[in-house]
Amino acid sequence: MVYLSEVHLKGFDRYKYKSRDTSPLSTYVMHPFWNNVVKLMPMWLAPNLITFLGFLFLVSNFVIMGYYDYDYSTSNSTKHRPIPQWVWLYCAISHFLAHTLDGIDGKQARRTGTKHTSRGAF
């Protein structure tokens, strides 16, 4: 059974990822912020490593929240200890850092000339 014809497969060769974000928040706040943050990154730092570091921040959120509230019952139960305030602060900061690192990875790739065809997949 053939799911994709030769015509479809040839279309993958011509595919080029293009995105355009025209929201005011992105245009006037996030992209100018990311343009300044990417200048702080060393030129030897690979864009995929930046993306992976952002992913690790999100994984750390999951692990910490899983430790303190593994079954999501702390908020409506008195038998569980409350989640410490530093956990919420850490999760907020690490989520912001993950979002920022995800926003600058493409800028770092253009800055260093290390564009790769699998950039959308990673």
C-alpha positions as YAML, in Angstrom:
chain: A
units: angstrom
residues:
- id: 1
  name: MET
  ca: [0.00, 0.00, 0.00]
- id: 2
  name: VAL
  ca: [1.45, 3.37, -1.09]
- id: 3
  name: TYR
  ca: [0.52, 6.34, 1.07]
- id: 4
  name: LEU
  ca: [2.47, 9.01, -0.78]
- id: 5
  name: SER
  ca: [2.88, 9.13, -4.53]
- id: 6
  name: GLU
  ca: [6.07, 10.21, -6.30]
- id: 7
  name: VAL
  ca: [4.52, 13.65, -6.83]
- id: 8
  name: HIS
  ca: [4.04, 14.06, -3.09]
- id: 9
  name: LEU
  ca: [7.57, 12.87, -2.31]
- id: 10
  name: LYS
  ca: [9.07, 15.31, -4.82]
- id: 11
  name: GLY
  ca: [7.16, 18.08, -3.08]
- id: 12
  name: PHE
  ca: [9.18, 17.47, 0.08]
- id: 13
  name: ASP
  ca: [12.35, 18.37, -1.83]
- id: 14
  name: ARG
  ca: [10.91, 21.77, -2.74]
- id: 15
  name: TYR
  ca: [9.49, 22.49, 0.72]
- id: 16
  name: LYS
  ca: [10.99, 25.42, 2.58]
- id: 17
  name: TYR
  ca: [9.88, 26.41, 6.06]
- id: 18
  name: LYS
  ca: [8.70, 30.02, 6.24]
- id: 19
  name: SER
  ca: [7.00, 31.67, 9.15]
- id: 20
  name: ARG
  ca: [5.83, 35.20, 9.64]
- id: 21
  name: ASP
  ca: [4.84, 36.56, 13.01]
- id: 22
  name: THR
  ca: [3.10, 39.91, 12.79]
- id: 23
  name: SER
  ca: [1.63, 40.20, 16.26]
- id: 24
  name: PRO
  ca: [2.32, 43.53, 18.00]
- id: 25
  name: LEU
  ca: [3.82, 41.78, 21.03]
- id: 26
  name: SER
  ca: [6.32, 39.94, 18.85]
- id: 27
  name: THR
  ca: [7.09, 42.90, 16.63]
- id: 28
  name: TYR
  ca: [7.57, 45.56, 19.28]
- id: 29
  name: VAL
  ca: [8.57, 43.64, 22.41]
- id: 30
  name: MET
  ca: [9.85, 40.09, 21.93]
- id: 31
  name: HIS
  ca: [11.95, 40.39, 18.77]
- id: 32
  name: PRO
  ca: [13.77, 43.56, 19.92]
- id: 33
  name: PHE
  ca: [14.41, 41.85, 23.27]
- id: 34
  name: TRP
  ca: [15.67, 38.67, 21.58]
- id: 35
  name: ASN
  ca: [17.87, 40.72, 19.22]
- id: 36
  name: ASN
  ca: [19.64, 42.14, 22.27]
- id: 37
  name: VAL
  ca: [19.82, 38.83, 24.14]
- id: 38
  name: VAL
  ca: [21.36, 36.95, 21.20]
- id: 39
  name: LYS
  ca: [24.28, 39.39, 21.26]
- id: 40
  name: LEU
  ca: [25.15, 37.99, 24.70]
- id: 41
  name: MET
  ca: [25.60, 34.48, 23.28]
- id: 42
  name: PRO
  ca: [29.12, 33.43, 22.26]
- id: 43
  name: MET
  ca: [29.60, 32.83, 18.55]
- id: 44
  name: TRP
  ca: [30.75, 29.24, 19.14]
- id: 45
  name: LEU
  ca: [27.43, 28.28, 20.77]
- id: 46
  name: ALA
  ca: [25.39, 26.09, 18.41]
- id: 47
  name: PRO
  ca: [21.73, 27.06, 17.86]
- id: 48
  name: ASN
  ca: [20.58, 23.50, 18.54]
- id: 49
  name: LEU
  ca: [22.36, 23.61, 21.89]
- id: 50
  name: ILE
  ca: [20.43, 26.79, 22.74]
- id: 51
  name: THR
  ca: [17.18, 25.02, 21.88]
- id: 52
  name: PHE
  ca: [18.19, 21.98, 23.92]
- id: 53
  name: LEU
  ca: [19.02, 24.15, 26.95]
- id: 54
  name: GLY
  ca: [15.56, 25.69, 26.74]
- id: 55
  name: PHE
  ca: [14.08, 22.21, 26.61]
- id: 56
  name: LEU
  ca: [16.04, 21.25, 29.73]
- id: 57
  name: PHE
  ca: [14.53, 24.21, 31.58]
- id: 58
  name: LEU
  ca: [11.06, 22.88, 30.78]
- id: 59
  name: VAL
  ca: [12.05, 19.37, 31.82]
- id: 60
  name: SER
  ca: [13.31, 20.75, 35.13]
- id: 61
  name: ASN
  ca: [9.90, 22.41, 35.64]
- id: 62
  name: PHE
  ca: [8.23, 19.08, 35.10]
- id: 63
  name: VAL
  ca: [10.55, 17.25, 37.47]
- id: 64
  name: ILE
  ca: [10.23, 19.82, 40.26]
- id: 65
  name: MET
  ca: [6.46, 20.07, 39.97]
- id: 66
  name: GLY
  ca: [6.25, 16.29, 39.80]
- id: 67
  name: TYR
  ca: [8.22, 16.03, 43.00]
- id: 68
  name: TYR
  ca: [6.13, 18.53, 44.95]
- id: 69
  name: ASP
  ca: [2.73, 17.70, 43.46]
- id: 70
  name: TYR
  ca: [2.98, 14.40, 41.62]
- id: 71
  name: ASP
  ca: [-0.78, 13.80, 41.42]
- id: 72
  name: TYR
  ca: [-1.98, 17.43, 41.13]
- id: 73
  name: SER
  ca: [-3.86, 17.24, 44.39]
- id: 74
  name: THR
  ca: [-1.95, 19.70, 46.59]
- id: 75
  name: SER
  ca: [-4.18, 22.66, 45.77]
- id: 76
  name: ASN
  ca: [-7.39, 21.00, 46.94]
- id: 77
  name: SER
  ca: [-6.10, 18.83, 49.76]
- id: 78
  name: THR
  ca: [-5.05, 19.58, 53.32]
- id: 79
  name: LYS
  ca: [-3.17, 16.31, 53.80]
- id: 80
  name: HIS
  ca: [-0.37, 17.31, 51.40]
- id: 81
  name: ARG
  ca: [2.30, 19.85, 52.25]
- id: 82
  name: PRO
  ca: [1.97, 23.11, 50.30]
- id: 83
  name: ILE
  ca: [4.24, 23.76, 47.35]
- id: 84
  name: PRO
  ca: [7.04, 26.14, 48.41]
- id: 85
  name: GLN
  ca: [6.97, 29.63, 46.96]
- id: 86
  name: TRP
  ca: [10.44, 29.24, 45.42]
- id: 87
  name: VAL
  ca: [9.08, 26.46, 43.18]
- id: 88
  name: TRP
  ca: [6.61, 28.85, 41.55]
- id: 89
  name: LEU
  ca: [9.31, 31.49, 41.10]
- id: 90
  name: TYR
  ca: [11.71, 28.94, 39.63]
- id: 91
  name: CYS
  ca: [9.04, 27.63, 37.23]
- id: 92
  name: ALA
  ca: [8.17, 31.15, 36.07]
- id: 93
  name: ILE
  ca: [11.80, 32.11, 35.49]
- id: 94
  name: SER
  ca: [12.75, 28.86, 33.80]
- id: 95
  name: HIS
  ca: [9.69, 29.01, 31.53]
- id: 96
  name: PHE
  ca: [10.65, 32.56, 30.54]
- id: 97
  name: LEU
  ca: [14.23, 31.45, 29.88]
- id: 98
  name: ALA
  ca: [13.05, 28.49, 27.80]
- id: 99
  name: HIS
  ca: [10.85, 30.80, 25.72]
- id: 100
  name: THR
  ca: [13.71, 33.26, 25.30]
- id: 101
  name: LEU
  ca: [16.20, 30.57, 24.30]
- id: 102
  name: ASP
  ca: [13.70, 29.23, 21.78]
- id: 103
  name: GLY
  ca: [13.31, 32.74, 20.40]
- id: 104
  name: ILE
  ca: [17.02, 33.35, 19.93]
- id: 105
  name: ASP
  ca: [18.11, 30.02, 18.45]
- id: 106
  name: GLY
  ca: [17.19, 31.03, 14.90]
- id: 107
  name: LYS
  ca: [18.79, 34.42, 15.36]
- id: 108
  name: GLN
  ca: [21.97, 32.69, 16.55]
- id: 109
  name: ALA
  ca: [21.88, 30.43, 13.49]
- id: 110
  name: ARG
  ca: [21.64, 33.42, 11.16]
- id: 111
  name: ARG
  ca: [24.33, 35.23, 13.15]
- id: 112
  name: THR
  ca: [26.80, 32.34, 12.94]
- id: 113
  name: GLY
  ca: [25.79, 31.12, 9.48]
- id: 114
  name: THR
  ca: [24.95, 27.66, 10.77]
- id: 115
  name: LYS
  ca: [21.52, 27.17, 9.25]
- id: 116
  name: HIS
  ca: [20.55, 23.53, 8.93]
- id: 117
  name: THR
  ca: [17.77, 21.81, 7.05]
- id: 118
  name: SER
  ca: [16.49, 20.05, 10.19]
- id: 119
  name: ARG
  ca: [16.02, 23.28, 12.15]
- id: 120
  name: GLY
  ca: [12.24, 22.96, 12.19]
- id: 121
  name: ALA
  ca: [12.35, 19.42, 13.49]
- id: 122
  name: PHE
  ca: [14.57, 20.14, 16.48]
...
